[in-house]
Amino acid sequence: MDRLIPPSELPDCRVTREPEPPLPDEEAEWIRAAQAGDRSAFARLVERYWDRLYRWLYHLARDRHTAEDLTQETFLKALAAVKTFRAGSNFRAWVFRIGHNNFVNQKRSERRTKHQLPEDAVAPEGNSAELSAENREAVETVSQAVSELPTDFRAALLLRVYEGLSFREIAKALHTTEETARWRVFKARQKLMKVLSPELLPPGAVSEEIKE
Amino acid sequence: MDCQAVQNLILGLPDPRELSPTLRAHVLECQACSAWAKQAARLESLLAQLPVPPAPSEKKEAMLEELTSSGPVITRVPTVRPDHTGVWLDAAGRVLRKNTAYIGGLAAAILLVIGIYWLWPNKQTPPVAEATQDHPLLKNLVAHDIALARASTPAKRFEILGGMADDLAVETRGMARIASADELKRMAGWYQKVVNEGIIQQAKDEANRHMMTDAEKKNVFGALAAKLETDANEAERMMAESPQEAQPALKRMAETAREGHKTLRTLFASLASWVGDQAPSPPPAPLTADDRIRLLKANGQLIDNLVNQSIELSRAGDSENRAIACRKTAQLLAAAAEVAATKQEAERVAVLTRLFHKVVRDGLIPTLGDWKRGVPPESPSALRLAALRNEVPNDVINLKSAIPTSGAVGENPNVRDALAQLDELTDKLMTKE
């Protein structure tokens, strides 16, 4: 039976294990300090968000070199602009928005084919035996389908899934309206459901994933 | 609860694995939706497990190192110094180096344009006007559809159908000397559909339902019968003046009108007098013959669909069904606009987008309001209304997304105006009542 893989059992190809969410006061304190010029405080923010931003940008750009460059560029710009960040607003959405802007700018200046696969994509079967063959295949299929989504849909969907951002926060990150953000997530899921429905529920499988 | 609505609601949740009590109750009872919910939950779980390769170099570590070592506070992004070995400058430098050719080429092009402008300051090429795409029949049909969506009584719906038949009759007669046999046959078919399926069939239904008073029937059907008689006479007159290829279509129109007139008289023979209310027909649009043919060809399929949709609207018995039918009309127009956008037909995109806006603003939104006022909260109908209200903004956003914001279409001022109107719609739809 397929099960949700808990973070502690994720194979090594995953960039990060999800850190404990920061206490809101703690992060606010780091931001205040960074705005006052404390570089080590900004370093904590980088540590907290770098891997998450890189993961998201990787799925947008579908290339790890580009994703890394974009992540670096994002934090450079964030550092330069940290004094303009409005205390009390969502720092994560702010950083992701800068990242998204960088991605859009980069896309405009470079041509990529629509279905270019990253040269160094890591297939699940290259990793540990914890993943069942069935789950590996399902993840691979989903991964391919996600890479073929329109970029806007992909961006919104993964902010929702990975970061758990609300639709309002997704809208801020992507510089659009909340309704558009909600619609993009909806459309992304709808497209994936259409493409993947034969793979999503193996015959006879019983899913326990609907939460009580 | 409608299964399609439930499935859409599940996909629109922040997390499809967390269902509301209402959705859960339906899912537990419905096998299809239960399977759907399981698939959606599994998809959500699989998405969280997508693999990501590690970053190729250690830029994160390098940045952290730089930040935590002592030094001045950085308050701006460093400028490019090609030989600098600092980690932070690599990215900026690479971007510039990669784009040097483009930047150089762009600068040269700008200089060339400026040079040309200086040499020939008075040379102005007027923009080529795109041929109009504004077919009057299209606009009239959309206006009729909006009116049908808002029509709350059978009497009003019959009047509107009568107006629609009028427009089609006038247009067909107007094209009789210039259009081909096939085009005229198509137009006569539209007229026949509106008369037979719209007016006559529903008049027969009315004869059994008795939703109208005798006074209403006298006024409405009297006027309709008179119109049909006029249409028949006019079509027969045109036959004498039109070329051979127009004969079959005009004959078909005349026969339809005569038959319709006879049926109405028979159905309501007990009503003593007939009011010969002949509303003036709208004058034909001031278009050349070529324009009219061209526009007919361009809009034929859309008009086909709109006529069908009008019949459906006229049959919709309550505001829920009118709202659903009205939305379909809007979606037809949106689809046509999207096709026009792919063909780079900017003016057509603008016209169709404006028509879409009109249908939603003047037809659909008020009809949704009527529907809402008529249903108890938490009822199945209220849930269907909520689901439809959630979906309608998608139609607007879909259309906006399909229209490019640059190029010949995106830079057209009429397209931009039309897109601005769509923003107003999104606000209206999001207003919580």
PDB file of N, CA, C and O in Angstrom, chain B residues 242-307:
ATOM      1  N   SER B 242     -34.380  38.879 -56.444  1.00  0.00           N
ATOM      2  CA  SER B 242     -33.057  38.323 -56.110  1.00  0.00           C
ATOM      3  C   SER B 242     -32.626  37.288 -57.136  1.00  0.00           C
ATOM      4  O   SER B 242     -33.459  36.721 -57.848  1.00  0.00           O
ATOM      5  N   PRO B 243     -31.313  37.043 -57.171  1.00  0.00           N
ATOM      6  CA  PRO B 243     -30.814  36.066 -58.136  1.00  0.00           C
ATOM      7  C   PRO B 243     -31.277  34.646 -57.801  1.00  0.00           C
ATOM      8  O   PRO B 243     -31.818  34.388 -56.722  1.00  0.00           O
ATOM      9  N   GLN B 244     -31.009  33.752 -58.703  1.00  0.00           N
ATOM     10  CA  GLN B 244     -31.483  32.378 -58.600  1.00  0.00           C
ATOM     11  C   GLN B 244     -30.980  31.692 -57.327  1.00  0.00           C
ATOM     12  O   GLN B 244     -31.722  30.975 -56.660  1.00  0.00           O
ATOM     13  N   GLU B 245     -29.703  31.932 -57.009  1.00  0.00           N
ATOM     14  CA  GLU B 245     -29.139  31.203 -55.852  1.00  0.00           C
ATOM     15  C   GLU B 245     -29.768  31.616 -54.527  1.00  0.00           C
ATOM     16  O   GLU B 245     -29.648  30.918 -53.536  1.00  0.00           O
ATOM     17  N   ALA B 246     -30.457  32.768 -54.511  1.00  0.00           N
ATOM     18  CA  ALA B 246     -31.098  33.212 -53.266  1.00  0.00           C
ATOM     19  C   ALA B 246     -32.486  32.596 -53.093  1.00  0.00           C
ATOM     20  O   ALA B 246     -33.063  32.656 -52.007  1.00  0.00           O
ATOM     21  N   GLN B 247     -33.030  32.031 -54.164  1.00  0.00           N
ATOM     22  CA  GLN B 247     -34.432  31.578 -54.121  1.00  0.00           C
ATOM     23  C   GLN B 247     -34.714  30.534 -53.038  1.00  0.00           C
ATOM     24  O   GLN B 247     -35.675  30.681 -52.273  1.00  0.00           O
ATOM     25  N   PRO B 248     -33.918  29.457 -52.961  1.00  0.00           N
ATOM     26  CA  PRO B 248     -34.248  28.417 -51.973  1.00  0.00           C
ATOM     27  C   PRO B 248     -34.287  28.955 -50.542  1.00  0.00           C
ATOM     28  O   PRO B 248     -35.194  28.635 -49.773  1.00  0.00           O
ATOM     29  N   ALA B 249     -33.315  29.799 -50.195  1.00  0.00           N
ATOM     30  CA  ALA B 249     -33.252  30.309 -48.823  1.00  0.00           C
ATOM     31  C   ALA B 249     -34.441  31.222 -48.534  1.00  0.00           C
ATOM     32  O   ALA B 249     -35.068  31.134 -47.477  1.00  0.00           O
ATOM     33  N   LEU B 250     -34.743  32.093 -49.463  1.00  0.00           N
ATOM     34  CA  LEU B 250     -35.873  33.004 -49.239  1.00  0.00           C
ATOM     35  C   LEU B 250     -37.183  32.231 -49.178  1.00  0.00           C
ATOM     36  O   LEU B 250     -38.071  32.551 -48.371  1.00  0.00           O
ATOM     37  N   LYS B 251     -37.293  31.227 -50.001  1.00  0.00           N
ATOM     38  CA  LYS B 251     -38.514  30.402 -49.994  1.00  0.00           C
ATOM     39  C   LYS B 251     -38.648  29.707 -48.643  1.00  0.00           C
ATOM     40  O   LYS B 251     -39.741  29.626 -48.069  1.00  0.00           O
ATOM     41  N   ARG B 252     -37.538  29.212 -48.170  1.00  0.00           N
ATOM     42  CA  ARG B 252     -37.546  28.523 -46.859  1.00  0.00           C
ATOM     43  C   ARG B 252     -37.998  29.482 -45.757  1.00  0.00           C
ATOM     44  O   ARG B 252     -38.794  29.139 -44.887  1.00  0.00           O
ATOM     45  N   MET B 253     -37.475  30.719 -45.831  1.00  0.00           N
ATOM     46  CA  MET B 253     -37.850  31.721 -44.827  1.00  0.00           C
ATOM     47  C   MET B 253     -39.330  32.035 -44.919  1.00  0.00           C
ATOM     48  O   MET B 253     -40.027  32.111 -43.906  1.00  0.00           O
ATOM     49  N   ALA B 254     -39.796  32.212 -46.130  1.00  0.00           N
ATOM     50  CA  ALA B 254     -41.199  32.563 -46.322  1.00  0.00           C
ATOM     51  C   ALA B 254     -42.108  31.448 -45.800  1.00  0.00           C
ATOM     52  O   ALA B 254     -43.101  31.706 -45.106  1.00  0.00           O
ATOM     53  N   GLU B 255     -41.760  30.209 -46.118  1.00  0.00           N
ATOM     54  CA  GLU B 255     -42.574  29.070 -45.667  1.00  0.00           C
ATOM     55  C   GLU B 255     -42.548  28.960 -44.153  1.00  0.00           C
ATOM     56  O   GLU B 255     -43.586  28.690 -43.520  1.00  0.00           O
ATOM     57  N   THR B 256     -41.398  29.153 -43.572  1.00  0.00           N
ATOM     58  CA  THR B 256     -41.292  29.099 -42.103  1.00  0.00           C
ATOM     59  C   THR B 256     -42.195  30.149 -41.472  1.00  0.00           C
ATOM     60  O   THR B 256     -42.934  29.876 -40.514  1.00  0.00           O
ATOM     61  N   ALA B 257     -42.115  31.354 -42.017  1.00  0.00           N
ATOM     62  CA  ALA B 257     -42.887  32.454 -41.434  1.00  0.00           C
ATOM     63  C   ALA B 257     -44.392  32.204 -41.593  1.00  0.00           C
ATOM     64  O   ALA B 257     -45.175  32.425 -40.668  1.00  0.00           O
ATOM     65  N   ARG B 258     -44.778  31.725 -42.773  1.00  0.00           N
ATOM     66  CA  ARG B 258     -46.214  31.477 -43.020  1.00  0.00           C
ATOM     67  C   ARG B 258     -46.730  30.393 -42.071  1.00  0.00           C
ATOM     68  O   ARG B 258     -47.801  30.535 -41.477  1.00  0.00           O
ATOM     69  N   GLU B 259     -45.988  29.324 -42.002  1.00  0.00           N
ATOM     70  CA  GLU B 259     -46.375  28.207 -41.141  1.00  0.00           C
ATOM     71  C   GLU B 259     -46.461  28.662 -39.686  1.00  0.00           C
ATOM     72  O   GLU B 259     -47.404  28.292 -38.966  1.00  0.00           O
ATOM     73  N   GLY B 260     -45.500  29.446 -39.275  1.00  0.00           N
ATOM     74  CA  GLY B 260     -45.483  29.950 -37.900  1.00  0.00           C
ATOM     75  C   GLY B 260     -46.677  30.836 -37.621  1.00  0.00           C
ATOM     76  O   GLY B 260     -47.335  30.724 -36.582  1.00  0.00           O
ATOM     77  N   HIS B 261     -46.977  31.693 -38.553  1.00  0.00           N
ATOM     78  CA  HIS B 261     -48.132  32.582 -38.412  1.00  0.00           C
ATOM     79  C   HIS B 261     -49.415  31.764 -38.273  1.00  0.00           C
ATOM     80  O   HIS B 261     -50.254  31.998 -37.405  1.00  0.00           O
ATOM     81  N   LYS B 262     -49.547  30.768 -39.138  1.00  0.00           N
ATOM     82  CA  LYS B 262     -50.764  29.925 -39.125  1.00  0.00           C
ATOM     83  C   LYS B 262     -50.876  29.185 -37.786  1.00  0.00           C
ATOM     84  O   LYS B 262     -51.956  29.104 -37.196  1.00  0.00           O
ATOM     85  N   THR B 263     -49.751  28.667 -37.299  1.00  0.00           N
ATOM     86  CA  THR B 263     -49.774  27.909 -36.045  1.00  0.00           C
ATOM     87  C   THR B 263     -50.191  28.793 -34.881  1.00  0.00           C
ATOM     88  O   THR B 263     -51.010  28.387 -34.041  1.00  0.00           O
ATOM     89  N   LEU B 264     -49.657  29.996 -34.844  1.00  0.00           N
ATOM     90  CA  LEU B 264     -50.001  30.889 -33.735  1.00  0.00           C
ATOM     91  C   LEU B 264     -51.494  31.227 -33.770  1.00  0.00           C
ATOM     92  O   LEU B 264     -52.159  31.254 -32.740  1.00  0.00           O
ATOM     93  N   ARG B 265     -51.984  31.477 -34.940  1.00  0.00           N
ATOM     94  CA  ARG B 265     -53.416  31.816 -35.048  1.00  0.00           C
ATOM     95  C   ARG B 265     -54.274  30.633 -34.587  1.00  0.00           C
ATOM     96  O   ARG B 265     -55.273  30.797 -33.899  1.00  0.00           O
ATOM     97  N   THR B 266     -53.854  29.446 -34.982  1.00  0.00           N
ATOM     98  CA  THR B 266     -54.631  28.260 -34.607  1.00  0.00           C
ATOM     99  C   THR B 266     -54.599  28.041 -33.103  1.00  0.00           C
ATOM    100  O   THR B 266     -55.615  27.763 -32.467  1.00  0.00           O
ATOM    101  N   LEU B 267     -53.399  28.168 -32.541  1.00  0.00           N
ATOM    102  CA  LEU B 267     -53.240  27.919 -31.113  1.00  0.00           C
ATOM    103  C   LEU B 267     -54.080  28.866 -30.272  1.00  0.00           C
ATOM    104  O   LEU B 267     -54.656  28.484 -29.263  1.00  0.00           O
ATOM    105  N   PHE B 268     -54.156  30.126 -30.681  1.00  0.00           N
ATOM    106  CA  PHE B 268     -54.815  31.120 -29.845  1.00  0.00           C
ATOM    107  C   PHE B 268     -56.034  31.708 -30.547  1.00  0.00           C
ATOM    108  O   PHE B 268     -56.298  32.903 -30.488  1.00  0.00           O
ATOM    109  N   ALA B 269     -56.734  30.818 -31.216  1.00  0.00           N
ATOM    110  CA  ALA B 269     -57.912  31.244 -31.984  1.00  0.00           C
ATOM    111  C   ALA B 269     -58.979  31.852 -31.103  1.00  0.00           C
ATOM    112  O   ALA B 269     -59.799  32.648 -31.556  1.00  0.00           O
ATOM    113  N   SER B 270     -59.031  31.544 -29.821  1.00  0.00           N
ATOM    114  CA  SER B 270     -60.063  32.079 -28.938  1.00  0.00           C
ATOM    115  C   SER B 270     -59.842  33.551 -28.638  1.00  0.00           C
ATOM    116  O   SER B 270     -60.773  34.242 -28.211  1.00  0.00           O
ATOM    117  N   LEU B 271     -58.646  34.033 -28.878  1.00  0.00           N
ATOM    118  CA  LEU B 271     -58.405  35.446 -28.591  1.00  0.00           C
ATOM    119  C   LEU B 271     -58.978  36.252 -29.743  1.00  0.00           C
ATOM    120  O   LEU B 271     -58.618  36.059 -30.897  1.00  0.00           O
ATOM    121  N   ALA B 272     -59.838  37.206 -29.422  1.00  0.00           N
ATOM    122  CA  ALA B 272     -60.699  37.802 -30.447  1.00  0.00           C
ATOM    123  C   ALA B 272     -59.947  38.635 -31.461  1.00  0.00           C
ATOM    124  O   ALA B 272     -60.142  38.508 -32.655  1.00  0.00           O
ATOM    125  N   SER B 273     -59.122  39.519 -30.996  1.00  0.00           N
ATOM    126  CA  SER B 273     -58.513  40.420 -31.972  1.00  0.00           C
ATOM    127  C   SER B 273     -56.999  40.300 -31.917  1.00  0.00           C
ATOM    128  O   SER B 273     -56.422  39.912 -30.928  1.00  0.00           O
ATOM    129  N   TRP B 274     -56.428  40.633 -33.028  1.00  0.00           N
ATOM    130  CA  TRP B 274     -54.971  40.576 -33.136  1.00  0.00           C
ATOM    131  C   TRP B 274     -54.428  41.982 -33.210  1.00  0.00           C
ATOM    132  O   TRP B 274     -54.895  42.794 -33.974  1.00  0.00           O
ATOM    133  N   VAL B 275     -53.436  42.199 -32.363  1.00  0.00           N
ATOM    134  CA  VAL B 275     -52.822  43.521 -32.385  1.00  0.00           C
ATOM    135  C   VAL B 275     -51.694  43.505 -33.387  1.00  0.00           C
ATOM    136  O   VAL B 275     -50.756  42.733 -33.260  1.00  0.00           O
ATOM    137  N   GLY B 276     -51.822  44.314 -34.381  1.00  0.00           N
ATOM    138  CA  GLY B 276     -50.765  44.318 -35.404  1.00  0.00           C
ATOM    139  C   GLY B 276     -49.652  45.258 -35.006  1.00  0.00           C
ATOM    140  O   GLY B 276     -49.472  46.319 -35.593  1.00  0.00           O
ATOM    141  N   ASP B 277     -48.922  44.844 -34.008  1.00  0.00           N
ATOM    142  CA  ASP B 277     -47.857  45.707 -33.512  1.00  0.00           C
ATOM    143  C   ASP B 277     -46.607  45.451 -34.320  1.00  0.00           C
ATOM    144  O   ASP B 277     -45.960  44.430 -34.146  1.00  0.00           O
ATOM    145  N   GLN B 278     -46.311  46.340 -35.193  1.00  0.00           N
ATOM    146  CA  GLN B 278     -45.137  46.135 -36.027  1.00  0.00           C
ATOM    147  C   GLN B 278     -44.024  47.053 -35.556  1.00  0.00           C
ATOM    148  O   GLN B 278     -43.976  48.212 -35.930  1.00  0.00           O
ATOM    149  N   ALA B 279     -43.184  46.491 -34.731  1.00  0.00           N
ATOM    150  CA  ALA B 279     -42.039  47.281 -34.289  1.00  0.00           C
ATOM    151  C   ALA B 279     -41.119  47.524 -35.475  1.00  0.00           C
ATOM    152  O   ALA B 279     -40.947  46.637 -36.306  1.00  0.00           O
ATOM    153  N   PRO B 280     -40.598  48.708 -35.578  1.00  0.00           N
ATOM    154  CA  PRO B 280     -39.729  48.989 -36.733  1.00  0.00           C
ATOM    155  C   PRO B 280     -38.485  48.109 -36.685  1.00  0.00           C
ATOM    156  O   PRO B 280     -37.914  47.888 -35.637  1.00  0.00           O
ATOM    157  N   SER B 281     -38.137  47.612 -37.840  1.00  0.00           N
ATOM    158  CA  SER B 281     -36.930  46.797 -37.906  1.00  0.00           C
ATOM    159  C   SER B 281     -35.712  47.707 -37.832  1.00  0.00           C
ATOM    160  O   SER B 281     -35.762  48.837 -38.323  1.00  0.00           O
ATOM    161  N   PRO B 282     -34.661  47.226 -37.233  1.00  0.00           N
ATOM    162  CA  PRO B 282     -33.459  48.057 -37.196  1.00  0.00           C
ATOM    163  C   PRO B 282     -32.906  48.223 -38.602  1.00  0.00           C
ATOM    164  O   PRO B 282     -32.977  47.306 -39.413  1.00  0.00           O
ATOM    165  N   PRO B 283     -32.390  49.389 -38.939  1.00  0.00           N
ATOM    166  CA  PRO B 283     -31.846  49.588 -40.287  1.00  0.00           C
ATOM    167  C   PRO B 283     -30.607  48.735 -40.459  1.00  0.00           C
ATOM    168  O   PRO B 283     -29.917  48.444 -39.477  1.00  0.00           O
ATOM    169  N   PRO B 284     -30.346  48.313 -41.663  1.00  0.00           N
ATOM    170  CA  PRO B 284     -29.142  47.527 -41.880  1.00  0.00           C
ATOM    171  C   PRO B 284     -27.907  48.371 -41.557  1.00  0.00           C
ATOM    172  O   PRO B 284     -27.925  49.589 -41.695  1.00  0.00           O
ATOM    173  N   ALA B 285     -26.859  47.695 -41.137  1.00  0.00           N
ATOM    174  CA  ALA B 285     -25.633  48.403 -40.795  1.00  0.00           C
ATOM    175  C   ALA B 285     -25.011  48.980 -42.056  1.00  0.00           C
ATOM    176  O   ALA B 285     -25.114  48.410 -43.127  1.00  0.00           O
ATOM    177  N   PRO B 286     -24.369  50.115 -41.934  1.00  0.00           N
ATOM    178  CA  PRO B 286     -23.764  50.747 -43.114  1.00  0.00           C
ATOM    179  C   PRO B 286     -22.459  50.052 -43.502  1.00  0.00           C
ATOM    180  O   PRO B 286     -21.371  50.573 -43.306  1.00  0.00           O
ATOM    181  N   LEU B 287     -22.547  48.846 -44.010  1.00  0.00           N
ATOM    182  CA  LEU B 287     -21.367  48.089 -44.418  1.00  0.00           C
ATOM    183  C   LEU B 287     -21.444  47.859 -45.923  1.00  0.00           C
ATOM    184  O   LEU B 287     -22.524  47.747 -46.491  1.00  0.00           O
ATOM    185  N   THR B 288     -20.254  47.720 -46.507  1.00  0.00           N
ATOM    186  CA  THR B 288     -20.259  47.372 -47.929  1.00  0.00           C
ATOM    187  C   THR B 288     -20.647  45.897 -48.078  1.00  0.00           C
ATOM    188  O   THR B 288     -20.602  45.131 -47.113  1.00  0.00           O
ATOM    189  N   ALA B 289     -20.983  45.550 -49.319  1.00  0.00           N
ATOM    190  CA  ALA B 289     -21.373  44.150 -49.572  1.00  0.00           C
ATOM    191  C   ALA B 289     -20.219  43.212 -49.228  1.00  0.00           C
ATOM    192  O   ALA B 289     -20.409  42.161 -48.604  1.00  0.00           O
ATOM    193  N   ASP B 290     -19.016  43.611 -49.608  1.00  0.00           N
ATOM    194  CA  ASP B 290     -17.852  42.762 -49.315  1.00  0.00           C
ATOM    195  C   ASP B 290     -17.680  42.573 -47.818  1.00  0.00           C
ATOM    196  O   ASP B 290     -17.395  41.479 -47.339  1.00  0.00           O
ATOM    197  N   ASP B 291     -17.860  43.659 -47.100  1.00  0.00           N
ATOM    198  CA  ASP B 291     -17.724  43.581 -45.634  1.00  0.00           C
ATOM    199  C   ASP B 291     -18.744  42.621 -45.061  1.00  0.00           C
ATOM    200  O   ASP B 291     -18.448  41.838 -44.169  1.00  0.00           O
ATOM    201  N   ARG B 292     -19.956  42.728 -45.573  1.00  0.00           N
ATOM    202  CA  ARG B 292     -21.009  41.888 -45.000  1.00  0.00           C
ATOM    203  C   ARG B 292     -20.737  40.408 -45.264  1.00  0.00           C
ATOM    204  O   ARG B 292     -20.943  39.564 -44.394  1.00  0.00           O
ATOM    205  N   ILE B 293     -20.267  40.123 -46.466  1.00  0.00           N
ATOM    206  CA  ILE B 293     -19.940  38.727 -46.767  1.00  0.00           C
ATOM    207  C   ILE B 293     -18.789  38.273 -45.871  1.00  0.00           C
ATOM    208  O   ILE B 293     -18.822  37.200 -45.279  1.00  0.00           O
ATOM    209  N   ARG B 294     -17.790  39.109 -45.814  1.00  0.00           N
ATOM    210  CA  ARG B 294     -16.615  38.746 -45.017  1.00  0.00           C
ATOM    211  C   ARG B 294     -16.997  38.505 -43.571  1.00  0.00           C
ATOM    212  O   ARG B 294     -16.570  37.529 -42.947  1.00  0.00           O
ATOM    213  N   LEU B 295     -17.801  39.392 -43.022  1.00  0.00           N
ATOM    214  CA  LEU B 295     -18.165  39.257 -41.613  1.00  0.00           C
ATOM    215  C   LEU B 295     -19.060  38.050 -41.390  1.00  0.00           C
ATOM    216  O   LEU B 295     -18.988  37.383 -40.356  1.00  0.00           O
ATOM    217  N   LEU B 296     -19.891  37.757 -42.365  1.00  0.00           N
ATOM    218  CA  LEU B 296     -20.741  36.575 -42.230  1.00  0.00           C
ATOM    219  C   LEU B 296     -19.880  35.327 -42.179  1.00  0.00           C
ATOM    220  O   LEU B 296     -20.069  34.436 -41.342  1.00  0.00           O
ATOM    221  N   LYS B 297     -18.895  35.271 -43.076  1.00  0.00           N
ATOM    222  CA  LYS B 297     -17.999  34.103 -43.079  1.00  0.00           C
ATOM    223  C   LYS B 297     -17.261  34.011 -41.749  1.00  0.00           C
ATOM    224  O   LYS B 297     -17.124  32.952 -41.169  1.00  0.00           O
ATOM    225  N   ALA B 298     -16.778  35.166 -41.272  1.00  0.00           N
ATOM    226  CA  ALA B 298     -15.970  35.144 -40.051  1.00  0.00           C
ATOM    227  C   ALA B 298     -16.784  34.760 -38.823  1.00  0.00           C
ATOM    228  O   ALA B 298     -16.260  34.185 -37.878  1.00  0.00           O
ATOM    229  N   ASN B 299     -18.062  35.107 -38.834  1.00  0.00           N
ATOM    230  CA  ASN B 299     -18.863  34.923 -37.627  1.00  0.00           C
ATOM    231  C   ASN B 299     -19.903  33.817 -37.734  1.00  0.00           C
ATOM    232  O   ASN B 299     -20.679  33.614 -36.807  1.00  0.00           O
ATOM    233  N   GLY B 300     -19.909  33.135 -38.854  1.00  0.00           N
ATOM    234  CA  GLY B 300     -20.964  32.151 -39.099  1.00  0.00           C
ATOM    235  C   GLY B 300     -21.120  31.126 -38.000  1.00  0.00           C
ATOM    236  O   GLY B 300     -22.207  30.907 -37.464  1.00  0.00           O
ATOM    237  N   GLN B 301     -19.994  30.507 -37.632  1.00  0.00           N
ATOM    238  CA  GLN B 301     -20.073  29.449 -36.628  1.00  0.00           C
ATOM    239  C   GLN B 301     -20.505  30.004 -35.276  1.00  0.00           C
ATOM    240  O   GLN B 301     -21.304  29.404 -34.557  1.00  0.00           O
ATOM    241  N   LEU B 302     -19.989  31.174 -34.974  1.00  0.00           N
ATOM    242  CA  LEU B 302     -20.334  31.783 -33.684  1.00  0.00           C
ATOM    243  C   LEU B 302     -21.814  32.115 -33.638  1.00  0.00           C
ATOM    244  O   LEU B 302     -22.491  31.885 -32.633  1.00  0.00           O
ATOM    245  N   ILE B 303     -22.341  32.663 -34.732  1.00  0.00           N
ATOM    246  CA  ILE B 303     -23.767  32.994 -34.757  1.00  0.00           C
ATOM    247  C   ILE B 303     -24.597  31.718 -34.640  1.00  0.00           C
ATOM    248  O   ILE B 303     -25.602  31.673 -33.935  1.00  0.00           O
ATOM    249  N   ASP B 304     -24.152  30.680 -35.337  1.00  0.00           N
ATOM    250  CA  ASP B 304     -24.788  29.354 -35.192  1.00  0.00           C
ATOM    251  C   ASP B 304     -24.945  28.987 -33.721  1.00  0.00           C
ATOM    252  O   ASP B 304     -26.023  28.645 -33.231  1.00  0.00           O
ATOM    253  N   ASN B 305     -23.819  29.053 -33.024  1.00  0.00           N
ATOM    254  CA  ASN B 305     -23.800  28.668 -31.613  1.00  0.00           C
ATOM    255  C   ASN B 305     -24.660  29.598 -30.770  1.00  0.00           C
ATOM    256  O   ASN B 305     -25.346  29.163 -29.849  1.00  0.00           O
ATOM    257  N   LEU B 306     -24.623  30.882 -31.095  1.00  0.00           N
ATOM    258  CA  LEU B 306     -25.395  31.840 -30.303  1.00  0.00           C
ATOM    259  C   LEU B 306     -26.896  31.629 -30.506  1.00  0.00           C
ATOM    260  O   LEU B 306     -27.679  31.782 -29.568  1.00  0.00           O
ATOM    261  N   VAL B 307     -27.279  31.309 -31.716  1.00  0.00           N
ATOM    262  CA  VAL B 307     -28.702  31.052 -31.964  1.00  0.00           C
ATOM    263  C   VAL B 307     -29.153  29.847 -31.132  1.00  0.00           C
ATOM    264  O   VAL B 307     -30.193  29.894 -30.468  1.00  0.00           O
TER     265      VAL B 307
END
